[in-house]
Coordinates of C-alpha atoms in Angstrom, one line a residue:
M1 CA 0.0 -0.1 0.0
P2 CA 1.5 2.8 -1.4
N3 CA 2.3 6.1 1.6
E4 CA 0.1 9.0 1.1
L5 CA -0.8 12.8 2.3
N6 CA -4.6 14.0 1.9
I7 CA -4.9 17.1 2.5
A8 CA -7.4 19.1 3.7
L9 CA -7.6 22.9 1.8
V10 CA -10.8 24.6 3.8
Q11 CA -11.6 28.3 1.9
S12 CA -14.7 30.2 3.7
D13 CA -16.4 33.1 3.8
I14 CA -14.8 35.3 6.4
I15 CA -17.9 36.8 9.0
W16 CA -15.6 40.0 9.9
Q17 CA -13.5 39.9 13.5
N18 CA -15.9 37.4 14.5
T19 CA -14.7 34.1 16.1
S20 CA -17.8 32.8 17.7
E21 CA -19.3 32.5 14.2
N22 CA -16.4 31.5 12.0
L23 CA -15.9 28.4 14.3
H24 CA -19.4 28.2 14.1
H25 CA -19.7 28.1 10.2
L26 CA -16.5 26.4 10.5
D27 CA -18.1 23.8 12.1
K28 CA -20.1 22.6 9.6
L29 CA -17.8 22.6 6.5
L30 CA -15.2 20.6 8.7
S31 CA -17.8 17.7 9.1
S32 CA -17.7 16.8 5.8
V33 CA -13.9 16.5 5.6
K34 CA -13.5 12.5 5.1
D35 CA -10.0 10.8 5.5
S36 CA -7.8 13.8 5.6
N37 CA -4.6 13.7 7.6
L38 CA -4.2 17.7 7.0
I39 CA -6.9 20.5 7.1
I40 CA -5.4 24.1 6.2
L41 CA -7.6 26.7 7.1
P42 CA -6.6 29.8 6.0
E43 CA -4.2 32.9 8.0
M44 CA -6.9 34.1 10.2
F45 CA -9.4 31.9 10.2
N46 CA -11.0 33.1 13.0
T47 CA -12.5 36.7 12.8
G48 CA -9.8 37.7 9.0
F49 CA -6.6 39.5 8.1
S50 CA -7.3 42.3 10.3
M51 CA -4.7 44.7 11.3
N52 CA -6.6 45.2 14.8
P53 CA -4.9 42.9 16.8
E54 CA -6.3 45.1 20.2
Q55 CA -9.6 43.9 18.7
I56 CA -9.1 40.4 17.5
S57 CA -6.6 38.7 19.2
M58 CA -6.5 35.7 21.5
P59 CA -4.3 34.4 24.3
E60 CA -0.6 33.4 23.9
N61 CA -1.8 29.8 24.6
G62 CA -4.2 30.7 21.4
G63 CA -7.5 30.8 23.6
E64 CA -10.7 29.0 22.7
V65 CA -9.2 29.5 19.4
V66 CA -6.5 26.4 19.7
E67 CA -9.2 25.1 22.4
W68 CA -11.5 24.5 19.1
M69 CA -8.4 23.1 16.9
I70 CA -7.8 20.2 19.2
R71 CA -10.7 19.0 19.8
K72 CA -11.1 19.7 15.1
A73 CA -7.9 17.3 15.0
K74 CA -9.1 14.9 17.9
D75 CA -12.6 14.2 15.9
S76 CA -11.3 14.3 12.4
S77 CA -8.0 12.6 12.9
A78 CA -6.2 15.0 11.7
A79 CA -3.6 17.3 11.6
I80 CA -5.3 20.9 11.4
I81 CA -3.1 24.2 10.8
G82 CA -4.1 27.5 10.9
S83 CA -3.1 31.5 11.9
V84 CA -4.7 33.5 15.2
A85 CA -3.8 36.8 15.9
V86 CA -1.9 36.3 19.4
K87 CA -0.8 38.8 22.5
E88 CA 1.4 38.0 24.5
E89 CA 3.4 40.9 27.2
E90 CA 5.7 42.3 24.2
G91 CA 2.7 42.3 21.8
F92 CA 1.1 40.5 19.3
Y93 CA 1.8 37.7 17.0
N94 CA 0.0 36.2 13.9
R95 CA 1.1 33.2 14.9
L96 CA 0.4 29.5 13.1
Y97 CA -0.3 26.9 15.0
F98 CA -0.5 23.6 14.3
V99 CA -2.4 20.6 16.3
Q100 CA -1.9 16.7 16.3
P101 CA -4.2 14.3 16.4
N102 CA -2.8 13.1 20.2
G103 CA -3.0 17.1 20.9
E104 CA -0.2 17.9 21.1
I105 CA 0.5 22.2 20.1
T106 CA 3.3 23.5 17.5
F107 CA 2.9 27.0 16.0
Y108 CA 5.3 29.5 14.6
N109 CA 5.4 32.6 14.8
K110 CA 5.0 34.6 11.2
R111 CA 8.6 36.4 10.8
H112 CA 8.6 38.4 7.4
L113 CA 5.3 40.3 8.1
F114 CA 2.8 41.5 4.8
R115 CA 3.8 45.4 4.3
M116 CA 1.7 46.0 2.3
A117 CA -1.4 46.3 4.5
G118 CA 0.4 47.3 7.3
E119 CA 0.9 44.6 9.0
N120 CA 4.4 44.9 10.2
A121 CA 3.5 48.1 12.8
Q122 CA 0.1 46.4 14.3
F123 CA 2.1 43.0 15.2
L124 CA 5.7 42.0 15.7
N125 CA 7.5 40.0 13.9
G126 CA 8.0 35.7 15.0
D127 CA 12.9 35.5 15.6
D128 CA 12.2 31.6 14.1

């Protein structure tokens, strides 16, 4: 049997800066995803690509959004990846979370921010 990697790319209409509505909408979309090993969500999938981090950011552990990602990874037996705005003591990051079905979490703070949209003025660069 060949090794296969089945990837689900999720494209969704975003409800602007509304985490609970976006997660509810994604619940419906992901219910039809079957037999995937990896689910890829859009950047800032829970709010849209907003330059208002003070209004949309999650705590540094990702809060309710990462809890939702953990549930979805377990329910689907697939890793799930997506970014959210997070607040740390020194400022805001556009943080990408990778959540495995066993609940293991890895993250990356976006290093190369989108200057033409002013992301660099609102978010800090990651350093790895």
